[in-house]
Structures are given as structure tokens and as C-alpha cells.
Short mmCIF file of C-alpha atoms and ligand atoms in Angstrom, two decimals:
data_model
loop_
_atom_site.label_atom_id
_atom_site.label_comp_id
_atom_site.label_asym_id
_atom_site.label_seq_id
_atom_site.Cartn_x
_atom_site.Cartn_y
_atom_site.Cartn_z
CA MET K 20 63.37 -119.95 -99.45
CA SER K 21 63.46 -120.59 -103.29
CA GLU K 22 65.89 -123.57 -103.00
CA ILE K 23 64.27 -125.42 -100.30
CA LEU K 24 63.87 -129.26 -100.69
CA LYS K 25 60.93 -130.91 -99.58
CA THR K 26 61.65 -134.01 -97.36
CA ALA K 27 59.17 -136.49 -95.92
CA ASN K 28 58.34 -136.24 -92.30
CA PRO K 29 59.26 -139.50 -91.10
CA ILE K 30 56.32 -139.40 -88.35
CA ASN K 31 53.26 -138.52 -90.75
CA GLY K 32 54.85 -138.95 -94.29
CA LYS K 33 53.91 -135.27 -95.33
CA ALA K 34 56.36 -133.21 -96.90
CA HIS K 35 58.09 -130.61 -94.58
CA LEU K 36 60.67 -127.79 -95.41
CA ALA K 37 64.26 -128.32 -95.30
CA GLU K 38 67.06 -126.99 -97.14
CA THR K 39 69.53 -129.94 -96.33
CA PRO K 40 68.84 -133.77 -95.72
CA ARG K 41 67.91 -134.88 -92.25
CA GLU K 42 71.44 -136.44 -91.50
CA THR K 43 73.08 -133.04 -91.68
CA VAL K 44 70.83 -131.72 -89.10
CA SER K 45 72.29 -134.23 -86.25
CA ALA K 46 75.35 -132.61 -85.19
CA PRO K 47 75.58 -132.56 -81.33
CA GLU K 48 79.25 -131.80 -81.21
CA ILE K 49 80.63 -128.17 -80.31
CA ARG K 50 80.55 -126.28 -83.67
CA HIS K 51 81.20 -122.83 -84.81
CA ASP K 52 80.42 -123.15 -88.82
CA TRP K 53 76.81 -123.52 -88.92
CA THR K 54 75.24 -122.26 -92.22
CA SER K 55 71.88 -120.62 -92.62
CA GLN K 56 70.52 -123.46 -94.48
CA GLU K 57 71.53 -125.69 -91.64
CA VAL K 58 69.86 -123.74 -88.98
CA LEU K 59 66.68 -123.19 -91.10
CA ALA K 60 66.22 -127.01 -91.63
CA LEU K 61 66.60 -127.29 -87.79
CA LEU K 62 63.96 -124.60 -87.10
CA THR K 63 61.59 -126.08 -89.88
CA ALA K 64 62.19 -129.85 -88.83
CA PRO K 65 59.28 -131.69 -87.44
CA LEU K 66 58.64 -130.45 -84.27
CA LEU K 67 58.86 -133.76 -82.35
CA ASP K 68 62.08 -134.84 -84.31
CA LEU K 69 63.68 -131.60 -83.52
CA VAL K 70 62.56 -131.73 -79.80
CA ASP K 71 63.97 -135.38 -79.72
CA GLU K 72 67.29 -134.35 -81.02
CA ALA K 73 67.52 -131.24 -78.55
CA ARG K 74 66.86 -133.51 -75.76
CA GLU K 75 69.46 -135.84 -76.83
CA VAL K 76 72.06 -133.08 -76.64
CA HIS K 77 70.65 -131.71 -73.42
CA ARG K 78 70.85 -135.12 -71.72
CA ARG K 79 74.43 -135.59 -72.75
CA TYR K 80 75.70 -132.35 -71.63
CA HIS K 81 73.30 -131.39 -68.74
CA ALA K 82 72.48 -134.61 -67.12
CA ASP K 83 71.66 -133.21 -63.80
CA GLY K 84 68.21 -131.62 -65.15
CA GLY K 85 69.32 -128.46 -63.02
CA VAL K 86 67.28 -125.24 -63.75
CA GLN K 87 69.17 -122.20 -62.80
CA LEU K 88 66.97 -119.33 -61.04
CA ALA K 89 68.32 -115.90 -62.42
CA SER K 90 66.62 -112.66 -60.57
CA LEU K 91 66.43 -109.58 -62.40
CA LEU K 92 66.61 -106.09 -61.50
CA SER K 93 66.08 -102.55 -63.30
CA ILE K 94 68.82 -100.70 -61.47
CA LYS K 95 68.21 -97.66 -63.66
CA THR K 96 64.94 -97.39 -65.29
CA GLY K 97 63.96 -95.46 -68.51
CA ALA K 98 64.97 -92.20 -70.52
CA CYS K 99 67.24 -94.50 -72.79
CA PRO K 100 68.33 -92.73 -75.77
CA GLU K 101 68.36 -95.76 -77.95
CA ASP K 102 65.22 -96.28 -80.03
CA CYS K 103 64.75 -100.30 -79.91
CA LYS K 104 60.98 -100.43 -80.84
CA TYR K 105 60.31 -103.29 -78.62
CA CYS K 106 61.66 -101.43 -75.55
CA ALA K 107 59.22 -99.81 -72.62
CA GLN K 108 62.44 -97.82 -71.60
CA SER K 109 63.20 -95.93 -74.81
CA ALA K 110 63.06 -92.20 -74.48
CA HIS K 111 61.63 -91.87 -77.96
CA TYR K 112 58.30 -93.53 -76.76
CA ALA K 113 58.05 -92.02 -73.23
CA LYS K 114 55.10 -89.91 -74.15
CA THR K 115 53.05 -93.00 -75.26
CA THR K 116 54.22 -95.69 -72.74
CA GLY K 117 54.11 -93.03 -69.86
CA LEU K 118 56.96 -94.84 -68.41
CA LYS K 119 58.63 -92.64 -65.29
CA ARG K 120 62.20 -92.37 -65.53
CA GLU K 121 64.19 -93.19 -62.50
CA THR K 122 67.85 -92.60 -61.31
CA LEU K 123 70.51 -95.13 -60.60
CA LEU K 124 69.28 -96.94 -57.45
CA ASP K 125 71.34 -96.95 -54.36
CA VAL K 126 74.24 -99.85 -53.79
CA ASP K 127 72.56 -100.85 -50.39
CA ASP K 128 69.03 -101.07 -52.03
CA VAL K 129 70.34 -103.13 -54.73
CA LEU K 130 72.21 -105.50 -52.55
CA ASN K 131 69.21 -105.89 -50.39
CA LYS K 132 67.03 -107.02 -53.07
CA ALA K 133 69.84 -109.38 -54.21
CA SER K 134 69.93 -110.85 -50.72
CA ILE K 135 66.21 -111.19 -50.86
CA ALA K 136 66.48 -113.03 -54.03
CA LYS K 137 69.16 -115.32 -52.92
CA ASP K 138 66.87 -116.31 -49.75
CA ALA K 139 64.15 -116.92 -52.18
CA GLY K 140 66.63 -119.46 -54.01
CA ALA K 141 68.03 -117.39 -56.96
CA THR K 142 71.66 -118.22 -57.54
CA ARG K 143 72.15 -115.27 -60.06
CA PHE K 144 71.54 -111.73 -59.99
CA CYS K 145 71.11 -109.85 -63.01
CA MET K 146 71.13 -105.94 -63.06
CA GLY K 147 69.83 -103.89 -65.95
CA ALA K 148 70.53 -100.24 -66.82
CA ALA K 149 68.68 -98.19 -69.52
CA TRP K 150 71.92 -96.83 -70.85
CA ARG K 151 73.16 -96.51 -74.38
CA GLU K 152 76.68 -96.89 -73.28
CA VAL K 153 78.52 -96.87 -69.71
CA LYS K 154 80.07 -93.48 -68.89
CA ASP K 155 82.90 -93.70 -66.33
CA GLY K 156 82.34 -91.74 -63.33
CA ASP K 157 80.23 -92.11 -60.11
CA ALA K 158 77.36 -94.18 -61.96
CA PHE K 159 79.76 -96.57 -63.16
CA ASP K 160 81.64 -97.11 -59.84
CA SER K 161 78.43 -97.74 -58.03
CA VAL K 162 77.81 -100.63 -60.44
CA LEU K 163 81.14 -101.92 -59.74
CA ALA K 164 80.34 -101.78 -56.02
CA MET K 165 76.94 -103.54 -56.73
CA VAL K 166 78.79 -106.26 -58.63
CA LYS K 167 81.39 -106.64 -55.78
CA GLY K 168 78.40 -106.92 -53.33
CA VAL K 169 76.67 -109.31 -55.26
CA ARG K 170 79.63 -111.74 -55.60
CA ALA K 171 80.26 -111.37 -51.97
CA LEU K 172 76.60 -112.93 -51.29
CA GLY K 173 77.86 -115.76 -53.25
CA MET K 174 75.71 -115.30 -56.27
CA GLU K 175 76.58 -114.90 -59.84
CA ALA K 176 76.52 -111.29 -60.80
CA CYS K 177 75.30 -110.18 -64.45
CA VAL K 178 74.93 -106.74 -65.69
CA THR K 179 73.52 -105.47 -68.94
CA LEU K 180 74.77 -101.52 -69.44
CA GLY K 181 74.60 -100.99 -73.07
CA MET K 182 77.88 -100.47 -75.06
CA LEU K 183 81.49 -100.70 -73.28
CA THR K 184 84.97 -99.87 -73.95
CA GLN K 185 87.89 -102.53 -73.30
CA ALA K 186 88.70 -100.52 -70.19
CA GLN K 187 85.24 -100.59 -68.65
CA ALA K 188 84.95 -104.48 -69.50
CA ASP K 189 88.50 -104.99 -67.97
CA ARG K 190 87.20 -103.12 -64.70
CA LEU K 191 84.09 -105.28 -64.84
CA ALA K 192 86.18 -108.29 -64.82
CA GLU K 193 88.16 -106.98 -61.88
CA ALA K 194 85.14 -106.35 -59.87
CA GLY K 195 84.25 -110.10 -60.35
CA LEU K 196 81.55 -109.95 -62.54
CA THR K 197 80.49 -113.50 -63.79
CA ALA K 198 78.70 -112.49 -67.06
CA TYR K 199 77.75 -109.39 -69.24
CA ASN K 200 74.51 -109.40 -71.05
CA HIS K 201 74.15 -107.91 -74.37
CA ASN K 202 71.81 -109.43 -76.71
CA LEU K 203 71.94 -109.30 -80.69
CA ASP K 204 68.07 -109.66 -80.88
CA THR K 205 67.46 -110.67 -84.32
CA SER K 206 69.31 -111.01 -87.48
CA ALA K 207 71.78 -108.57 -89.01
CA GLU K 208 69.71 -108.14 -91.92
CA PHE K 209 66.34 -107.21 -89.95
CA TYR K 210 68.41 -105.47 -87.07
CA GLY K 211 67.76 -101.96 -88.75
CA GLU K 212 63.87 -102.37 -88.57
CA ILE K 213 64.06 -102.66 -84.77
CA VAL K 214 66.93 -100.34 -83.73
CA THR K 215 68.45 -97.30 -85.93
CA THR K 216 70.29 -95.51 -83.01
CA ARG K 217 73.39 -98.24 -83.16
CA THR K 218 74.43 -100.93 -85.39
CA TYR K 219 74.63 -104.66 -85.24
CA GLN K 220 78.55 -104.45 -85.58
CA ASP K 221 78.38 -102.08 -82.58
CA ARG K 222 76.65 -104.96 -80.45
CA LEU K 223 79.51 -107.44 -81.87
CA ASP K 224 82.22 -105.08 -81.09
CA THR K 225 80.94 -105.07 -77.29
CA LEU K 226 80.77 -108.77 -77.14
CA ALA K 227 84.19 -109.05 -78.40
CA ARG K 228 85.43 -106.47 -75.59
CA VAL K 229 83.54 -108.77 -73.00
CA ARG K 230 85.08 -111.95 -74.31
CA LYS K 231 88.49 -110.36 -74.02
CA SER K 232 88.07 -109.09 -70.61
CA GLY K 233 87.65 -112.75 -69.56
CA VAL K 234 83.91 -111.89 -68.45
CA GLN K 235 81.09 -114.65 -69.70
CA VAL K 236 79.02 -113.75 -72.48
CA CYS K 237 75.29 -113.83 -71.84
CA CYS K 238 73.72 -113.07 -75.44
CA GLY K 239 70.61 -113.90 -77.16
CA GLY K 240 67.63 -112.46 -78.96
CA ILE K 241 63.74 -111.88 -79.21
CA ILE K 242 61.29 -113.52 -81.29
CA GLY K 243 57.93 -111.95 -82.33
CA LEU K 244 59.31 -108.60 -83.65
CA GLY K 245 57.81 -109.21 -87.17
CA GLU K 246 60.83 -111.13 -88.19
CA SER K 247 61.02 -114.13 -90.53
CA VAL K 248 62.18 -117.75 -89.67
CA GLU K 249 64.99 -116.84 -91.78
CA ASP K 250 66.00 -113.93 -89.42
CA ARG K 251 65.54 -116.45 -86.56
CA ALA K 252 67.93 -118.81 -88.46
CA ARG K 253 70.66 -115.96 -88.89
CA LEU K 254 70.36 -115.03 -85.43
CA LEU K 255 71.08 -118.46 -84.04
CA GLU K 256 73.71 -118.99 -86.69
CA THR K 257 75.51 -115.96 -85.65
CA LEU K 258 75.21 -116.65 -81.98
CA ALA K 259 76.49 -120.40 -82.52
CA ASN K 260 79.44 -119.42 -84.77
CA LEU K 261 80.84 -116.89 -81.91
CA ASP K 262 83.92 -118.76 -80.80
CA PRO K 263 83.60 -119.87 -77.83
CA HIS K 264 79.76 -119.94 -77.71
CA PRO K 265 77.92 -117.33 -75.24
CA GLU K 266 77.86 -118.94 -71.95
CA SER K 267 74.22 -118.29 -71.65
CA VAL K 268 71.74 -117.29 -74.40
CA PRO K 269 68.45 -115.74 -73.48
CA ILE K 270 65.53 -116.62 -75.50
CA ASN K 271 62.75 -113.83 -75.12
CA ALA K 272 59.43 -113.88 -76.75
CA LEU K 273 58.33 -109.92 -77.31
CA ALA K 274 56.50 -108.34 -74.27
CA ALA K 275 54.39 -106.19 -76.18
CA VAL K 276 54.29 -103.06 -74.38
CA ALA K 277 51.62 -100.60 -74.69
CA GLY K 278 53.13 -97.09 -76.25
CA THR K 279 55.86 -98.75 -77.98
CA PRO K 280 55.86 -99.21 -81.93
CA LEU K 281 55.63 -103.03 -81.58
CA GLN K 282 52.43 -102.95 -79.11
CA ASP K 283 50.19 -104.45 -81.71
CA ARG K 284 52.56 -107.51 -82.89
CA THR K 285 50.65 -110.78 -82.93
CA PRO K 286 51.77 -112.64 -80.06
CA VAL K 287 54.12 -115.58 -80.79
CA ASP K 288 52.91 -119.36 -81.29
CA PRO K 289 54.57 -120.84 -77.87
CA LEU K 290 55.61 -123.63 -80.30
CA ASP K 291 57.92 -121.34 -82.18
CA LEU K 292 59.70 -120.59 -78.86
CA VAL K 293 60.03 -124.16 -78.16
CA ARG K 294 61.78 -124.61 -81.60
CA MET K 295 64.09 -121.61 -80.77
CA VAL K 296 64.79 -123.38 -77.72
CA ALA K 297 65.33 -126.55 -79.16
CA ALA K 298 67.69 -125.24 -81.80
CA ALA K 299 69.62 -123.09 -79.47
CA ARG K 300 70.28 -126.27 -77.42
CA VAL K 301 71.36 -128.43 -80.59
CA MET K 302 73.75 -125.70 -81.68
CA MET K 303 75.25 -124.56 -78.42
CA PRO K 304 75.24 -127.74 -76.23
CA LEU K 305 77.07 -126.39 -73.29
CA SER K 306 75.41 -122.94 -72.98
CA ARG K 307 72.70 -122.24 -70.60
CA VAL K 308 69.56 -121.51 -72.58
CA ARG K 309 67.62 -119.18 -70.59
CA LEU K 310 63.70 -118.95 -71.20
CA SER K 311 63.20 -115.22 -70.71
CA ALA K 312 60.52 -112.60 -71.66
CA GLY K 313 57.32 -113.75 -72.57
CA ARG K 314 57.21 -116.94 -70.34
CA ARG K 315 54.02 -115.60 -68.47
CA ALA K 316 52.00 -116.09 -71.60
CA LEU K 317 52.99 -119.77 -71.74
CA SER K 318 50.99 -122.52 -70.27
CA LYS K 319 52.52 -124.63 -67.70
CA GLU K 320 52.66 -127.40 -70.58
CA ALA K 321 54.51 -125.24 -73.23
CA GLN K 322 56.98 -124.22 -70.31
CA ILE K 323 57.72 -127.68 -69.93
CA LEU K 324 58.26 -128.29 -73.38
CA CYS K 325 60.96 -125.65 -73.52
CA PHE K 326 62.61 -127.52 -70.61
CA LEU K 327 62.07 -130.70 -72.50
CA ALA K 328 63.89 -128.93 -75.52
CA GLY K 329 66.81 -127.69 -73.33
CA ALA K 330 65.98 -124.69 -71.35
CA ASN K 331 67.66 -124.94 -68.34
CA SER K 332 67.50 -121.39 -66.82
CA ILE K 333 64.66 -118.85 -66.19
CA PHE K 334 64.13 -115.33 -64.77
CA TYR K 335 62.71 -115.86 -61.26
CA GLY K 336 60.88 -113.22 -59.34
CA ASP K 337 57.56 -111.25 -59.91
CA ARG K 338 59.40 -108.59 -62.19
CA LEU K 339 61.67 -108.55 -65.26
CA LEU K 340 62.72 -104.94 -65.99
CA THR K 341 59.70 -102.93 -66.47
CA THR K 342 56.99 -105.83 -67.07
CA ALA K 343 55.66 -108.69 -64.66
CA ASN K 344 56.87 -112.16 -64.48
CA ASN K 345 55.54 -115.48 -63.31
CA ASP K 346 54.67 -116.03 -59.77
CA ALA K 347 58.08 -117.53 -58.00
CA ASP K 348 56.06 -120.01 -56.01
CA ASP K 349 54.47 -121.28 -59.31
CA ASP K 350 57.81 -121.64 -60.84
CA LEU K 351 59.16 -123.94 -58.08
CA ALA K 352 55.90 -125.94 -58.19
CA LEU K 353 56.39 -126.31 -61.90
CA ILE K 354 60.22 -127.19 -61.82
CA GLU K 355 58.99 -130.16 -59.10
CA GLU K 356 56.30 -131.14 -61.36
CA ALA K 357 58.46 -131.38 -64.31
CA GLY K 358 61.03 -133.81 -62.17
CA LEU K 359 63.59 -131.25 -62.73
CA SER K 360 65.64 -129.51 -59.79
CA VAL K 361 66.81 -126.03 -58.84
CA GLU K 362 70.38 -125.71 -59.48
CA ALA K 363 72.42 -125.04 -56.43
CA PRO K 364 74.88 -122.29 -56.20
CA SER K 365 78.27 -122.96 -57.91
CA PRO K 366 81.05 -123.24 -55.36
N1 LIG S 415 70.10 -101.33 -72.45
C1 LIG S 415 70.85 -102.29 -72.37
C2 LIG S 415 70.78 -103.20 -73.67
O1 LIG S 415 70.13 -102.85 -74.60
O2 LIG S 415 71.73 -104.16 -73.88
C3 LIG S 415 70.37 -103.42 -71.21
C4 LIG S 415 68.74 -103.40 -71.16
S1 LIG S 415 67.79 -104.22 -72.14
C5 LIG S 415 66.20 -103.93 -71.65
C6 LIG S 415 68.20 -106.06 -72.55
C7 LIG S 415 67.67 -106.88 -73.31
O3 LIG S 415 66.21 -107.22 -73.04
C8 LIG S 415 67.14 -106.16 -74.89
O4 LIG S 415 68.43 -106.59 -75.56
C9 LIG S 415 66.33 -107.22 -75.52
O5 LIG S 415 66.79 -108.22 -76.21
C10 LIG S 415 65.28 -107.62 -74.25
N2 LIG S 415 64.15 -106.80 -74.09
C11 LIG S 415 63.84 -105.68 -73.82
N3 LIG S 415 62.40 -105.36 -73.77
C12 LIG S 415 61.96 -106.50 -74.44
C13 LIG S 415 60.64 -106.64 -74.46
N4 LIG S 415 59.66 -105.85 -74.53
N5 LIG S 415 60.27 -108.08 -74.84
C14 LIG S 415 61.51 -108.85 -74.93
N6 LIG S 415 62.58 -108.81 -74.83
C15 LIG S 415 62.80 -107.60 -74.21
C1 LIG S 416 67.07 -110.76 -71.67
O1 LIG S 416 67.61 -111.04 -72.51
N1 LIG S 416 65.97 -110.38 -71.12
C2 LIG S 416 65.89 -109.61 -70.09
C3 LIG S 416 67.47 -109.42 -69.66
N2 LIG S 416 68.22 -110.14 -70.55
C4 LIG S 416 67.96 -108.19 -69.05
C5 LIG S 416 65.00 -108.30 -70.05
C6 LIG S 416 63.77 -108.91 -70.64
C7 LIG S 416 62.84 -107.33 -70.43
C8 LIG S 416 61.49 -107.64 -70.86
C9 LIG S 416 60.65 -106.46 -70.94
C10 LIG S 416 60.85 -105.48 -69.53
O2 LIG S 416 60.48 -106.09 -68.35
O3 LIG S 416 60.86 -104.29 -69.58
FE1 LIG S 417 67.76 -98.76 -74.26
FE2 LIG S 417 68.39 -101.44 -74.00
FE3 LIG S 417 65.88 -100.64 -74.19
FE4 LIG S 417 67.24 -100.69 -76.17
S1 LIG S 417 66.70 -102.27 -74.95
S2 LIG S 417 65.92 -98.83 -75.50
S3 LIG S 417 69.37 -100.09 -75.21
S4 LIG S 417 67.19 -99.91 -72.27
#
């Protein structure tokens, strides 16, 4: 932060921190050459200036005001060999979290849940497995059958299964998978503080294989891990400099799970989540920005501010993977109250 310029906030005349002049912050075109300084300037701009800018981009590219409802299901829970410090499912913290390990759900069971989610209004069904990486064999074959079944219901299908080989990504594409979720979580610099059992480059390599297979990329991160605003800026910089941009960008706030090393982290300021959503919207105008974990801790007003700042997708349904999510009826009422609409299934 040493070279930071102090520029005047046009609203209250007070100084605010920015590394670049305001004019350079306005860049609604699709770009893949963001610098850390530009992103930091966005994240530290006066809040309403940032929200205004994000709103302008959002209205230009997403005039319909649709919110996508994505339902999430843990198809294989717990006993993951990775040591992600935020995660309830890591085997490393199983003694303290007490999370019960489960085997892969049956295909029929999963498709039944997808069908229930569809009837409740969801258009995307996301399935998460607590795996470090995919192994070829019966379990992967079952996941392929789940993907085919979800697509046959007329829903978008997304899976998050850990690392993939190119051949596995190609098989998921053949099965009709819409999107693969694989988050970068935070900056490359801070990553080692959170995960030691894989590298940032491992994540980027899997993302490149997904892109090559033709499956859409769903990639975002988490705030509230103990990272700095510079780390948040570098995460967004890395995401926006992927070419093309990820089609969807989940922005999570840490759901602090008892028994994990991050259980006592200070809860994030909801306005920091608004800033992340807004900056993601400005930087990745066409992407879906999904307001993800941590939404349950937000007031109605904070959620509406996130929609105003460009969020256009939420996880919908009572549960995320291992933690509770907002009530589905409350979500539908909130979308209506905000004057937004539930996105219809894509043809
Ligand atoms: N094992 C796979 C992987 O890591 O890619 C898939 C499942 S993992 C649970 C999917 C993502 O959820 C993580 O990358 C992380 O960004 C997010 N996540 C997991 N636990 C979280 C928590 N407690 N709070 C917020 N986000 C979380
Ligand atoms: C994402 O970015 N967030 C979702 C989904 N992708 C897989 C997961 C959130 C998990 C929250 C903690 C839990 O329920 O265990
Ligand atoms: Fe495993 Fe994914 Fe949890 Fe990390 S985030 S411990 S890889 S399930």
C-alpha cells in the first residue's frame, strides 16, 4: 500500500485510498489485462461510486434483472484428503468437526433431489464431492450418469469434484455437463496459508482443462479467511484475466465451521461482500456473479445491495453442502420485493 495516492471522495470530500485516478476505474468493456492497482482502486473506491459503476455495467449487460436459482447437493460428504482450513469436509479436522463421512449417493437419489429442486424453481443443479481429484471407475461413472440425468430434466448441471485430467474433463463434456466449479479461493500469495496439500497452479491447470473441454468454468473465491484487501484484489485480477472470463463467479463469505482452523475468524463486514460483488461485476460484465456461502448471515437489505451491485445468482434451497442456507420461500419473496425476477430455464 506504499504507493497509494489519496484522492478526494466526490461525495464527502474526504480522502480515500486509491492507487489509480478515478477515470481509469471506469472500464466496462470486456478486458483481460487488469492490474492489481486498478482492482485495488475499485475495491477501495467510495462505496456508492463503486456500486453506481457496477450497476451501470449490470444494467448494460443484464437488463432483464433475472436472478438464477442454483440448488446445491453434497453427493459425497466428508473424509477429503485436502487440508483446506475453511472446510468442514477435510479429513484433517474430522476429529474436531465431528462430521460424519458418507459414501457417494445413488444416482436415483440424486436425480430425485434434482427433480424436487426443479419443481421448487431452480434451473441449475450443482453437485459437490469431497474429493481431492477424480479417479476413474464406478464412482466417476455414477457422476456422469447424474450429469446426464440432470440435463435430461432440462436443468443446467454443474459439478465440483476436485482436480481433473483432460480425459476426465472431456468425458464430463460428453455427458453434457454445463459447468465445472473449481474455485481459486484467494490470491496466489495467500493460498499457502489456507491450503497446503495442493498448489494454486494445480487449480489453474484444472481450470485450463475444463476450458479446453468446452465445459463452462465456474470459478470464484471466499472472503473472510484472514486475507488482506490486496489478496482480494489479486484474486479478482486472476479471475478477470482468465480469457474468456469464467461464465460464473461464486463469491463466498466464510461460513465459519466449528472444529475447523478458521472457526474463530471475525465475520466479514457485509459491505465488503458488496464491494467484492461490485468489483467482480465491473471486471467480468457478462459473467453470472453468484452470491454464495455466507448469505444466511446477511440482512435482507445487504442482500438487496448485493443484487444492486450486480449479483445475479444465488444458491437456493435449505442447505449448501454441510451448512444451512436461507429459507427458499424467503428468497422468492426477497427477489419479488427487490423488483427482480427468477430466471427462466434456458431453452
Ligand atoms: N472438493 C472440491 C473442491 O475443493 O474444489 C469441491 C467442494 S468445495 C466444498 C467447493 C468450494 O466451496 C471451495 O473451493 C470453497 O471455495 C467453498 N467453500 C467450502 N467450504 C466453505 C466455507 N466453510 N465457507 C465458504 N466457502 C466454502
Ligand atoms: C461455491 O463457491 N460455494 C459452494 C459451491 N461453490 C460448491 C459451496 C459452499 C460451501 C459452504 C460450506 C458448506 O456448506 O460446507
Ligand atoms: Fe476437500 Fe474441497 Fe473441502 Fe478442500 S474444499 S477439503 S478439496 S471438499
